[in-house]
Coordinates of C-alpha atoms and ligand atoms in Angstrom, one line a residue:
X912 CA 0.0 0.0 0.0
X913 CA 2.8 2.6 1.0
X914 CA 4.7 1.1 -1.8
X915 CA 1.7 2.2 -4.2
X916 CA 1.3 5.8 -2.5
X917 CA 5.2 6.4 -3.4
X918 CA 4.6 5.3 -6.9
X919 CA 1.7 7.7 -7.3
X920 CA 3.6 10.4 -5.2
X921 CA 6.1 9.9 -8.2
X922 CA 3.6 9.6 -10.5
X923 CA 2.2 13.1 -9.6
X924 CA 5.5 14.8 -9.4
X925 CA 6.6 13.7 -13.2
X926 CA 3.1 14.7 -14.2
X927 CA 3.8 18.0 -12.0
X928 CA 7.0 18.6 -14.0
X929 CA 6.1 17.7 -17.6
X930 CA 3.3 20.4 -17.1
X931 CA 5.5 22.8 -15.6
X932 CA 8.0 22.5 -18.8
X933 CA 5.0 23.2 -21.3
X934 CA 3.6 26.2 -19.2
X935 CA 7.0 27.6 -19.8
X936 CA 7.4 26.4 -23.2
X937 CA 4.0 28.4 -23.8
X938 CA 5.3 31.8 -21.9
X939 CA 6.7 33.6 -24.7
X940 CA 10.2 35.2 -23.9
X941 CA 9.9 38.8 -25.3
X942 CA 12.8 39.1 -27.6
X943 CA 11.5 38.7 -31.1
X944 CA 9.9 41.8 -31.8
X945 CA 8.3 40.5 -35.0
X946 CA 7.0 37.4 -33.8
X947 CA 4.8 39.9 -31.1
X948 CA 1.0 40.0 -31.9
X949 CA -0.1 43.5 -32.9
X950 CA -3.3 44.7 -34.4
X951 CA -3.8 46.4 -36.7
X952 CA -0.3 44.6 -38.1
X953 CA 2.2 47.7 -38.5
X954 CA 3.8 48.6 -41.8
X955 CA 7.7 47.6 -40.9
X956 CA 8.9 46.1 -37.3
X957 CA 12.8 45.1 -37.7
X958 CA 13.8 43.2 -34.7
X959 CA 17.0 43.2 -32.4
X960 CA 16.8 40.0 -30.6
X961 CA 16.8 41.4 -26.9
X962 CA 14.5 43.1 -24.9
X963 CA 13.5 46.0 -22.2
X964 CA 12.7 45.4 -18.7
X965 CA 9.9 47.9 -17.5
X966 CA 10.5 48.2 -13.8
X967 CA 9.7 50.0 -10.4
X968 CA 12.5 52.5 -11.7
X969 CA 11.3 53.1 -15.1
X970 CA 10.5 56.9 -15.7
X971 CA 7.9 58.6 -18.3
X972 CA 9.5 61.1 -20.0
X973 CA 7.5 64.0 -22.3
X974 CA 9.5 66.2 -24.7
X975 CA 8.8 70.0 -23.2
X976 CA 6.0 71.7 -21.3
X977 CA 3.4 70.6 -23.5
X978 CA 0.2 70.2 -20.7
X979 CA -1.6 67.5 -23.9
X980 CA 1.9 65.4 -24.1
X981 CA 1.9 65.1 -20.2
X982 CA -1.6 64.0 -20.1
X983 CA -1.1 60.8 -23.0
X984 CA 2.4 60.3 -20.6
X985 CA -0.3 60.3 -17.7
X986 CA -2.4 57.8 -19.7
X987 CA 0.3 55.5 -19.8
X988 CA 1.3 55.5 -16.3
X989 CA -2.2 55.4 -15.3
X990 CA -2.4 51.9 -17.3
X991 CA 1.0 50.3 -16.3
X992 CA 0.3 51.3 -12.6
X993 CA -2.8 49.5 -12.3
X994 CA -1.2 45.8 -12.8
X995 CA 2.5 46.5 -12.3
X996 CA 2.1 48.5 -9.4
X997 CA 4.9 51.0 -10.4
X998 CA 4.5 54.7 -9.9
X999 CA 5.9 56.4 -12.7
X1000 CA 5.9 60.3 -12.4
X1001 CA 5.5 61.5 -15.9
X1002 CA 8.5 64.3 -16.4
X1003 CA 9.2 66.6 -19.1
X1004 CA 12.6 66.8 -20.8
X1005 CA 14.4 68.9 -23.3
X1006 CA 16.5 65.7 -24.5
X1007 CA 16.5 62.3 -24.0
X1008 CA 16.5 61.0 -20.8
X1009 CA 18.7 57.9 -21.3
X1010 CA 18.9 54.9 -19.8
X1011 CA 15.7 52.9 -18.4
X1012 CA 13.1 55.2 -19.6
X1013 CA 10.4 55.6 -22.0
X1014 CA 10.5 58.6 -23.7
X1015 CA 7.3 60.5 -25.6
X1016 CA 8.6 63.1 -28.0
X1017 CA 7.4 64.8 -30.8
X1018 CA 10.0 64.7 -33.9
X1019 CA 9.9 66.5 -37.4
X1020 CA 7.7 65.6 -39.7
X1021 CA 10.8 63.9 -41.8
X1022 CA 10.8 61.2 -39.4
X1023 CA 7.1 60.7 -39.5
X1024 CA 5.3 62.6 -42.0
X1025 CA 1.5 60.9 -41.5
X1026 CA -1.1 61.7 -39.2
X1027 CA -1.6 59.8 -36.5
X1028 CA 2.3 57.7 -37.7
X1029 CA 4.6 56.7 -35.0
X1030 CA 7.9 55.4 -34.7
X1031 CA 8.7 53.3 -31.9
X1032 CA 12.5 52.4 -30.9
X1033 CA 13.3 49.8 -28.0
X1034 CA 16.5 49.0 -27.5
X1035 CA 17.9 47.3 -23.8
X1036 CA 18.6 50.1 -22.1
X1037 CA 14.9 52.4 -23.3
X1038 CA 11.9 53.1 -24.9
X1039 CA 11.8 56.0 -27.4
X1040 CA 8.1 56.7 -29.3
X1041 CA 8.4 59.8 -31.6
X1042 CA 5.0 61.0 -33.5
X1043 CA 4.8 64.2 -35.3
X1044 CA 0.9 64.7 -33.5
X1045 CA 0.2 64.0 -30.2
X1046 CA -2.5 61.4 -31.9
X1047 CA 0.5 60.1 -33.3
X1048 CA 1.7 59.6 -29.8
X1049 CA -1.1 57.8 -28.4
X1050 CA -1.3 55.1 -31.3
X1051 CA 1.9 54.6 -30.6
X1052 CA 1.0 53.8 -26.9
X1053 CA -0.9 51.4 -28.0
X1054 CA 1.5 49.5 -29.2
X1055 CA 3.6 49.7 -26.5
X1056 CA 0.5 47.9 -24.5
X1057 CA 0.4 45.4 -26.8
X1058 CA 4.2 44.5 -26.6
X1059 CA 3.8 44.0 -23.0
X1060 CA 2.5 40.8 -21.2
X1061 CA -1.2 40.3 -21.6
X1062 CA -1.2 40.2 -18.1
X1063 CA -0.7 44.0 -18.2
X1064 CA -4.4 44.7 -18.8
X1065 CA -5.6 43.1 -15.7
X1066 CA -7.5 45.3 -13.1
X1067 CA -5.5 43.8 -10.5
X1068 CA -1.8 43.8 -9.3
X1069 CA 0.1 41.3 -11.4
X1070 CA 3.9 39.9 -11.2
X1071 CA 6.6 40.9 -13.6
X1072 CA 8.8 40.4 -15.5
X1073 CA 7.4 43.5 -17.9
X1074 CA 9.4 42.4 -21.1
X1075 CA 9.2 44.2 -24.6
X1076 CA 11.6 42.8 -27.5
X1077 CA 13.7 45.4 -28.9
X1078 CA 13.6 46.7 -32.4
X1079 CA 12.0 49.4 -34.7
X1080 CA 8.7 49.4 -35.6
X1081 CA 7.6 52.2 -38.3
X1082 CA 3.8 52.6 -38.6
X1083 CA 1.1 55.1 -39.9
X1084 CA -2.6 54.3 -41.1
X1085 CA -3.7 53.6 -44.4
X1086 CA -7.7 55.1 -43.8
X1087 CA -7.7 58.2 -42.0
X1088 CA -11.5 57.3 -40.7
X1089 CA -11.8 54.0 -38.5
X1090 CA -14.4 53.9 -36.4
X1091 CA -17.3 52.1 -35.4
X1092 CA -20.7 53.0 -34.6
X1093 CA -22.7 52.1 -31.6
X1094 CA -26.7 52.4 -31.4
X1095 CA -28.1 53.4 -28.0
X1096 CA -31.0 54.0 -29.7
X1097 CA -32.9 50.3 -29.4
X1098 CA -31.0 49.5 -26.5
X1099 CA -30.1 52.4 -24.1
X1100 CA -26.0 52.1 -22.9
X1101 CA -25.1 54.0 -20.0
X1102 CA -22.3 56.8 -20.2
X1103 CA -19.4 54.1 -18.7
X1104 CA -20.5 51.7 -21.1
X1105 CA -19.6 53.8 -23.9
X1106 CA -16.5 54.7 -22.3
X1107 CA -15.3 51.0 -22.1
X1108 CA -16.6 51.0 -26.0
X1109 CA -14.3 53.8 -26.4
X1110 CA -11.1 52.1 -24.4
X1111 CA -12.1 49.0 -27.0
X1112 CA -11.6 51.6 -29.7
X1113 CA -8.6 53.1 -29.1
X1114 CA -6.5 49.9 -28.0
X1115 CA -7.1 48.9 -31.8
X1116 CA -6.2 52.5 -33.4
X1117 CA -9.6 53.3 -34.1
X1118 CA -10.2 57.2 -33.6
X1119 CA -14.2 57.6 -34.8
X1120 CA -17.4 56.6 -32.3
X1121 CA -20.6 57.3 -34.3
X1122 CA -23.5 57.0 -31.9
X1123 CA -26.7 56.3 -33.3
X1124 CA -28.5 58.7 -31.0
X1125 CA -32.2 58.6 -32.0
X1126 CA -34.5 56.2 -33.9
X1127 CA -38.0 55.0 -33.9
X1128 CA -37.7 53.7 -30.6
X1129 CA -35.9 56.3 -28.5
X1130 CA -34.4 59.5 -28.2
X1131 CA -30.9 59.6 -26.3
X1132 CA -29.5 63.3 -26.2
X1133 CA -31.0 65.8 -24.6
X1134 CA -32.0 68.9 -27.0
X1135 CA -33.1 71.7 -24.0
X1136 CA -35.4 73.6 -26.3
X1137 CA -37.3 70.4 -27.1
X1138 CA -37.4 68.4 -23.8
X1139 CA -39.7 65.8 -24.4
X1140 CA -37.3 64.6 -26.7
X1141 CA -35.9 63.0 -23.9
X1142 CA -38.4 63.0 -20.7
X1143 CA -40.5 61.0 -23.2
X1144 CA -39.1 60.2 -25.8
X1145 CA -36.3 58.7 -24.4
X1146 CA -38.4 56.9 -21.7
X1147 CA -38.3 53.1 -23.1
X1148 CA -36.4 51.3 -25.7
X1149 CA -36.7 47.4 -27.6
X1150 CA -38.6 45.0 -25.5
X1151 CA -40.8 47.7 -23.6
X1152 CA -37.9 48.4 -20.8
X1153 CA -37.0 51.6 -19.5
X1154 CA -34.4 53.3 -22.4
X1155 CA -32.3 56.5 -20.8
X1156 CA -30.6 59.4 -22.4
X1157 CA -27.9 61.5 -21.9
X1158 CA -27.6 64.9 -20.3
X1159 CA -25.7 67.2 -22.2
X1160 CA -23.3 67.7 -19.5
X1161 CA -22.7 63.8 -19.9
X1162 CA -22.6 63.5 -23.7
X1163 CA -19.9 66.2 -23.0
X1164 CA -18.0 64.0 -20.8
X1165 CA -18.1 61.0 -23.3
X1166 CA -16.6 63.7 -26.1
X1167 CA -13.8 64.7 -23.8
X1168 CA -13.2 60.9 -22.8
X1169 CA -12.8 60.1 -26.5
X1170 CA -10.6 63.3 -27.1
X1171 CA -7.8 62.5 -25.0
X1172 CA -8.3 58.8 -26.6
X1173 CA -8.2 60.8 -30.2
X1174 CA -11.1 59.7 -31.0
X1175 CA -14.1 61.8 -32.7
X1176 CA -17.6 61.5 -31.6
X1177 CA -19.8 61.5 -35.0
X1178 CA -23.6 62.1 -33.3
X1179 CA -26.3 60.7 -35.1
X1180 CA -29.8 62.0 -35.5
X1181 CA -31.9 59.9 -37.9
X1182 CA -34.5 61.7 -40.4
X1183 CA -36.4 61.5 -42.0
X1184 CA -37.4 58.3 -41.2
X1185 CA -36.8 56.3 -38.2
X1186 CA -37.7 59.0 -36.0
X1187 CA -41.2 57.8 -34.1
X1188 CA -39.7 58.8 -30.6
X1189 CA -39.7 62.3 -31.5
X1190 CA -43.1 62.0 -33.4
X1191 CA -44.6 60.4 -30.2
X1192 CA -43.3 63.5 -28.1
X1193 CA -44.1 66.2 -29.8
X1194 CA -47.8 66.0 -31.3
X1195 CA -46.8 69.3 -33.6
X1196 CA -44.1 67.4 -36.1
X1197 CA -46.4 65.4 -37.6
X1198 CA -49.0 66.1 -40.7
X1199 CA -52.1 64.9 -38.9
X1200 CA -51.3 67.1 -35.8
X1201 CA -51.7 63.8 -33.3
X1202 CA -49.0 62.6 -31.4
X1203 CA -48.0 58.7 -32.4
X1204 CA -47.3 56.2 -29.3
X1205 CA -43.8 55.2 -28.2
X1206 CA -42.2 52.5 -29.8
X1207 CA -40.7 49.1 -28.8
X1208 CA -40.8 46.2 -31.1
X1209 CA -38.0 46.4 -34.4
X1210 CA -39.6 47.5 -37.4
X1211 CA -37.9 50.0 -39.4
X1212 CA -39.5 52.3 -42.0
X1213 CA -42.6 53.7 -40.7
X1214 CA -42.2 56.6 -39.7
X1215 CA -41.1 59.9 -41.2
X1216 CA -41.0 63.9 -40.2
X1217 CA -43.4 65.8 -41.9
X1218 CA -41.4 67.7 -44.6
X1219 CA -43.9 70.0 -45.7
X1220 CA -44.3 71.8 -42.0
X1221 CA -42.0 74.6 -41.3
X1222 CA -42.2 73.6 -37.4
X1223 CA -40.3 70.6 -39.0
X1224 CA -37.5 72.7 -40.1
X1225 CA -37.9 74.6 -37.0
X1226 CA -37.1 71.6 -35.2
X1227 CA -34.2 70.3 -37.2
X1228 CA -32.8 73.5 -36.5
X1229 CA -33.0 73.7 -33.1
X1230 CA -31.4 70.1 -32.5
X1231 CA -28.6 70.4 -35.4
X1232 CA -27.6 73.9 -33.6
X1233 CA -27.4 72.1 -29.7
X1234 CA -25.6 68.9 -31.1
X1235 CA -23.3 70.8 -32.8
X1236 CA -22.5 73.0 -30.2
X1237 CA -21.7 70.2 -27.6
X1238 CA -19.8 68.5 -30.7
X1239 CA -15.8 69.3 -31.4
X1240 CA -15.6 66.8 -34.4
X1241 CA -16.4 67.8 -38.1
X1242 CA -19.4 65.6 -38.9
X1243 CA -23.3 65.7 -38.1
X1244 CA -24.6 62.5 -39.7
X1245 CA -28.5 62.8 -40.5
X1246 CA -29.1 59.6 -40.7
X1247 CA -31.7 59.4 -44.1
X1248 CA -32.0 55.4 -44.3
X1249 CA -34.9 53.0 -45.2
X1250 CA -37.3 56.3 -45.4
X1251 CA -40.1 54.1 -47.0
X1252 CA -43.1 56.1 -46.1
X1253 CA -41.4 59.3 -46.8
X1254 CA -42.6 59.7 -50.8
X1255 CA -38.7 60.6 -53.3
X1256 CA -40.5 63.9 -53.8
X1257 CA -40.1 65.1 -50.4
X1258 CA -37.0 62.7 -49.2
X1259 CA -34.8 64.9 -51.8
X1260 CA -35.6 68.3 -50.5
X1261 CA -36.1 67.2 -47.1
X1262 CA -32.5 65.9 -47.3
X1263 CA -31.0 69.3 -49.0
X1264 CA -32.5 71.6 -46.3
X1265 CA -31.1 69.6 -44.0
X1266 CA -27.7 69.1 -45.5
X1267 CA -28.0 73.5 -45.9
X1268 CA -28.6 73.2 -42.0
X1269 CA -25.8 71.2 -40.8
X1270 CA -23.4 73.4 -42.8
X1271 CA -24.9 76.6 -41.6
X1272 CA -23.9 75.2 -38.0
X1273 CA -20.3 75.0 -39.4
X1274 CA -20.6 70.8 -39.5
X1275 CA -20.0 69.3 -42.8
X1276 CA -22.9 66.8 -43.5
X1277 CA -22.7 62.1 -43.2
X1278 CA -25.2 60.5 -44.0
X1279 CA -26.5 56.5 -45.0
X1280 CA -26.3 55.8 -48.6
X1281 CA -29.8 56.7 -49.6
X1282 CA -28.8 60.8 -49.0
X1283 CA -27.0 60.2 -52.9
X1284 CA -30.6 60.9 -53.9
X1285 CA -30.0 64.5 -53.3
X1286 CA -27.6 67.1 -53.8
X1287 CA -24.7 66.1 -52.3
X1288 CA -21.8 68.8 -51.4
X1289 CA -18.5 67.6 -51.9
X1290 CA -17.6 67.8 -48.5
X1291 CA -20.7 65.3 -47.3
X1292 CA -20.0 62.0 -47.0
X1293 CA -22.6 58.7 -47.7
X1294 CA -22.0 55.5 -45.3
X1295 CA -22.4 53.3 -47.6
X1296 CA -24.1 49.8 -46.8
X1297 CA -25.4 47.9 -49.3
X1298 CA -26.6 49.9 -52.6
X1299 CA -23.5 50.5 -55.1
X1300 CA -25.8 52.8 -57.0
X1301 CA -25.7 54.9 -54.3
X1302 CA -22.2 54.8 -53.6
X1303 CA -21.5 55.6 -57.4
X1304 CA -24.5 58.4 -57.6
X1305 CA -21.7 59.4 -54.5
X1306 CA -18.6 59.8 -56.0
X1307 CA -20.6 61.4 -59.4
X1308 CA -21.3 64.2 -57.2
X1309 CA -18.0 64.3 -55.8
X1310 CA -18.7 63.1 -52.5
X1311 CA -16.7 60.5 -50.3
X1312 CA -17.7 57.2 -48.8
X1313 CA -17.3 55.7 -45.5
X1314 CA -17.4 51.8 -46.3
X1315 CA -19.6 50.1 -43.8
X1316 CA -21.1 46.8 -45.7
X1317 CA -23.5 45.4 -44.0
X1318 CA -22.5 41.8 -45.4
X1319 CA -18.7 42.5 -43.9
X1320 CA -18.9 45.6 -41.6
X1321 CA -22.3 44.7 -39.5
X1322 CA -21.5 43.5 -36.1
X1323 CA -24.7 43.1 -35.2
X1324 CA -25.1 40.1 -37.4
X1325 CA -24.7 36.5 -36.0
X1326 CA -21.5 34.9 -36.6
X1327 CA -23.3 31.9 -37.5
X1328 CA -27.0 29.9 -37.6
X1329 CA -26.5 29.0 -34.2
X1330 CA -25.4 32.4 -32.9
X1331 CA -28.7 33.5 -30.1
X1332 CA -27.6 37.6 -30.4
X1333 CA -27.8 39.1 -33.3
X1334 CA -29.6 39.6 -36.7
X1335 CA -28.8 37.8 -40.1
X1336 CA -30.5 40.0 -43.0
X1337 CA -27.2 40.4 -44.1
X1338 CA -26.1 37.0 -43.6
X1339 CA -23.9 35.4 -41.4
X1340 CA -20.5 36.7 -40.7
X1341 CA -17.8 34.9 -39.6
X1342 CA -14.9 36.0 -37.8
X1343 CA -12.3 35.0 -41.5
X1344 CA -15.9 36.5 -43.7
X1345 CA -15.2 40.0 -41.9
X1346 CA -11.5 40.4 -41.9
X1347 CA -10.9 38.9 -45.8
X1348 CA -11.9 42.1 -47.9
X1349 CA -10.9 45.2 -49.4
X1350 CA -12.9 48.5 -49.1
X1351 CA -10.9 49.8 -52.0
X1352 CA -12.7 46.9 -54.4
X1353 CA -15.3 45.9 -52.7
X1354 CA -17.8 48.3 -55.1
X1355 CA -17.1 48.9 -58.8
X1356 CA -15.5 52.0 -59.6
X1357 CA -14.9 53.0 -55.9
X1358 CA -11.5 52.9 -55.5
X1359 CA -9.3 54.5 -52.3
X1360 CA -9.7 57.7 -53.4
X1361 CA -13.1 58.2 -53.2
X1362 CA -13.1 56.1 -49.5
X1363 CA -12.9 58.1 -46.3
X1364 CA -12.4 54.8 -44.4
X1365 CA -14.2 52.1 -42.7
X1366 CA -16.7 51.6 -40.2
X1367 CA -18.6 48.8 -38.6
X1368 CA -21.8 49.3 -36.9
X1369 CA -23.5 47.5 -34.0
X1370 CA -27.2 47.9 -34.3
X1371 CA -28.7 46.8 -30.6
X1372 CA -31.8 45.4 -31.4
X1373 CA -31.2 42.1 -29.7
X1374 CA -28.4 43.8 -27.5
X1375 CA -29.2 44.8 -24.6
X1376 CA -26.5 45.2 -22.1
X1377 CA -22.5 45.3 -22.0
X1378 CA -21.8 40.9 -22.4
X1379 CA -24.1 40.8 -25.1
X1380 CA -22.2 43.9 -26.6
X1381 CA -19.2 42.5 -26.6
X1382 CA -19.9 39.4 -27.2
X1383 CA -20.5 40.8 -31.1
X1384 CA -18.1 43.4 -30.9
X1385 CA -14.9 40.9 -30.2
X1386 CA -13.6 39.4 -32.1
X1387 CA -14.8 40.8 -35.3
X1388 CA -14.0 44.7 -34.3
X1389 CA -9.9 44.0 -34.4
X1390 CA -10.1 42.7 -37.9
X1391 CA -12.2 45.7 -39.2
X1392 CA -9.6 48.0 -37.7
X1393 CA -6.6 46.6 -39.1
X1394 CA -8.8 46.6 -42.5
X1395 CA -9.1 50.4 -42.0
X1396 CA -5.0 51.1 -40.9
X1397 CA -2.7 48.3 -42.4
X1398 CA -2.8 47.8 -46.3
X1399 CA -4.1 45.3 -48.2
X1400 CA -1.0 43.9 -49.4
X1401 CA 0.2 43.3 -45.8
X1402 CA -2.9 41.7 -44.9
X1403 CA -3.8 37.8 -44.9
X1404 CA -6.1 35.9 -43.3
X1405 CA -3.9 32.5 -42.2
X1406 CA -1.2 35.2 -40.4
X1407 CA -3.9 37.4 -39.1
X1408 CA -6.0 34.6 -37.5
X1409 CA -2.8 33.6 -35.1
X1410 CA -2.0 36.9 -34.0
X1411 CA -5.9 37.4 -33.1
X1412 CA -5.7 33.7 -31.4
X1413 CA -3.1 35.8 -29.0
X1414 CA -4.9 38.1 -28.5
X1415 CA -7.6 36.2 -26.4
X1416 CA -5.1 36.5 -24.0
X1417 CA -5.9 40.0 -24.1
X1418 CA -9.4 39.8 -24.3
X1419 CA -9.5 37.3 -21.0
X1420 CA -7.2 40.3 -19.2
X1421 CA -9.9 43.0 -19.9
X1422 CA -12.5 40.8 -18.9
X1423 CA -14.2 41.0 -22.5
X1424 CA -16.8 38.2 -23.0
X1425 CA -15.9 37.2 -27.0
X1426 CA -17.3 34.7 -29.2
X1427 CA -14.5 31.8 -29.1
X1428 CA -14.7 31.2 -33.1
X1429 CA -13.5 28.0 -33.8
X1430 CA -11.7 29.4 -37.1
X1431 CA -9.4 31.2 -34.6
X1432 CA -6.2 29.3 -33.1
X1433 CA -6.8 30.4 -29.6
X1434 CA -3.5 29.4 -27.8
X1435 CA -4.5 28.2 -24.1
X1436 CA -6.9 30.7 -23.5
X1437 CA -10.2 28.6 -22.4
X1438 CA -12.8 31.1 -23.2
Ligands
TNX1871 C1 -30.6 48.4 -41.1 S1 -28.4 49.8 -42.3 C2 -30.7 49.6 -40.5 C3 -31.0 49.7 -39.1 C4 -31.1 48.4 -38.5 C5 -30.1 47.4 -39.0 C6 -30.2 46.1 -38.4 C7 -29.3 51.0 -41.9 C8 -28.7 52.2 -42.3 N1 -30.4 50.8 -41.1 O1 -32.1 50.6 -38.8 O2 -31.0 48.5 -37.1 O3 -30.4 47.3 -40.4 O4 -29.1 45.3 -38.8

């Protein structure tokens, strides 16, 4: 018997080490920069074979006064202190501070000529991240995240070593607009919600939120002169529960968390159609005179402003001039999809007042496809989503696209038939389905020149809180921003779908709930 106890006790032990030997065979030692997982995939990494050791004595340092560079410095230290522990005081420089630092400094524009371009230089001794724009700067940061150990995103205090392989890595986008749009129209998403939407953003380069702010069955931004936008409005959402809005103190707040993220809120007020909530609060906006009753089942296309009534242009007016005033970024998108009970006669004028408004508030005008109907100015923009004679009625008028297809860019659709979230009009899409294209060819005679960029939206019909969100956003949102910031000819499926398998690593650490695709090599993450 004690015979047999030993032999397990040995047993055990052998087992103990042989698992011990893989675990470490499966911890990556940091010192092949071009074998680390980044998305988007940067344009040129050159690797040196060793790495830096972040530790307790590592200093952020920031090139001059500059109060914007200290605060991206601040953002980093405020990241790294969370699971290393270290406090690093963020310090400004004139030159570089040497030895066992990272340094953030802003070069000519002959090192980096592109917006939002970085270069990032780690050798063993520091970390040197040169931008010509502080946006520059921050993407850059990202990358340094991504070098580092998962473990790095955890909310809680986590052990060393903080490894990043040495090397060069040389990057710059190839869209300038990469964003994604969130509607908290159907289902209501509170003000931290969309600021962890945001951190998902940014850790992936994107720098455009578009938030779907109003629709058939809720309102979501308060407009003062017109407060039963909102008090009513805004009281319910899908399914019959109670929807929300935001203040415009808080919708403030969610701009300035996306600024210092360099990213650009794109509000959204839909019209003509889709736009029952504000029929149902104010009685006076539509052609009978009678209010309609809230909405909150998923129909589209059955509602529409009255666009013979001057209180409608009154009332337009009033909400383009608040929004814009809260709103720092160039765009007011008007929505102007599925407008079936509006009749073409008035959708086309209706749009061009409209498109008259936004500019006369100093915004330049986005809209959904359909708005090529009317007289585009060349400095609107149609999100295109699935009509190519749109898109091309578009570029005719010499107007730019924003690619969002549904069949490739909707995150709202299920992955696959036995997906329980989701919608599949536009089929389903599988992780490898909306990484493999190219917005440049996707639509005949559309080629990069006409295309602002790329967004994918996530419609919330059957989403209705932050898991369910995320459980559509991840992992198809990486693939469209690496579509959006590395070129074609760098991407390829078979490469991308290992470096995303490392990333569930990541994903784990943040405490995202993602859909563990079976296409996807996920390393030894159990999902
Ligand atoms: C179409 S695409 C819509 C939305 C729906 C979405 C659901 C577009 C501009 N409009 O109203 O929420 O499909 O996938």
């Amino acid at each position: 018997m004690i015979y047999r106890k030993q032999n397990f006790g040995i047993a055990a032990l052998i087992i103990f080490v042989m698992f011990a030997i893989q675990m470490s065979c499966k911890t990556k030692t940091a010192s092949d920069l071009s074998k680390e997982s980044i998305i988007p995939k940067p344009l040129s990494i050159e690797a040196t074979g060793g790495f830096f050791v972040l530790n307790a004595g590592t200093g952020i340092y920031i090139q001059g006064e500059s109060a914007e560079l200290k605060q991206i410095g601040q953002y980093l230290a405020d990241r790294l202190k969370i699971s290393t522990g270290y406090e690093m005081d963020v310090k400004s420089t004139t030159k570089d501070p040497g030895t066992g630092n990272i340094y953030l400094t802003l070069s000519g524009t002959d090192v980096i000529p592109e917006d939002e371009g970085y270069k990032l230089t780690i050798t063993k001794k520091n970390v040197k991240l040169e931008a010509k724009s502080p946006a520059g700067l921050f993407r850059g940061i990202q990358t340094i995240r991504q070098l580092l150990p998962a473990k790095v995103e955890m909310s809680t205090l986590q052990e060393g070593p903080w490894e990043i392989a040495t090397g060069t890595i040389t990057d710059h986008p190839d869209y300038s607009y990469r964003g994604a749009m969130l509607d908290v129209a159907r289902h209501f998403f509170s003000s931290d919600d969309v600021k962890r939407f945001i951190d998902f953003l940014a850790y992936y380069k994107m720098n455009v939120l578009h938030l779907h702010l109003s629709d058939d069955q809720g309102w979501r931004i308060e407009i003062k002169s017109w407060p039963n936008l909102t008090t009513y409005g805004g009281s319910t959402q899908v399914g019959g529960g109670t929807g929300g809005y935001y203040t415009q103190e808080q919708y403030s707040e969610i701009v300035k968390y996306a600024g210092e993220r360099y990213i650009t809120i794109v509000p959204e007020i839909d019209m003509p159609g889709h736009i029952n909530a504000a029929l149902a609060s104010y009685a006076e906006l539509n052609c009978d005179g009678k209010a309609t009753k809230l909405y909150t089942g998923t129909e589209v296309g059955f509602s529409t402003l009255c666009t013979n009534k001057e209180i409608t242009y009154k009332f337009v007016d009033d909400v383009v001039r608040e929004l814009a005033a809260l709103t720092p970024g160039p765009y007011i998108h008007i929505g102007g999809d599925e407008s079936h009970v509006t009749k073409k006669e008035d959708y086309i004028p209706f749009v061009n007042k409209v498109q008259d408004i936004v500019l006369a508030h100093g915004k330049l005008v986005m809209g959904w496809d359909e708005i090529s109907l009317s007289s585009l100015k060349s400095s609107s923009v149609a999100q295109y989503w699935a009509n190519a004679e749109n898109a091309n009625n578009t570029v005719k008028q010499g107007a730019k696209i924003l690619m969002s297809p549904a069949a490739k860019t909707y995150i709202d659709m299920k992955y696959d038939s036995t997906t329980t979230l989701g919608l599949h009009w536009a089929g389903y899409i599988e992780v490898d389905s909306s990484y493999i294209w190219d917005p440049a060819t996707l639509v005949p005679g559309i080629g990069k020149d006409k295309i602002l960029g790329v967004e994918a939206p996530l419609w919330t019909e059957t989403i209705t809180k932050m898991d369910e969100l995320e459980y559509m956003v991840f992992p198809r949102l990486p693939g469209i921003a690496e579509i959006g910031w590395t070129p074609a000819s760098l991407r390829n499926w078979n490469e991308y779908k290992v470096r995303l398998g490392l990333h569930g690593e990541r994903f784990k650490a943040m405490n995202i709930d993602f859909y563990p695709s079976g296409l996807v090599p996920w390393d030894d993450v159990n999902p």
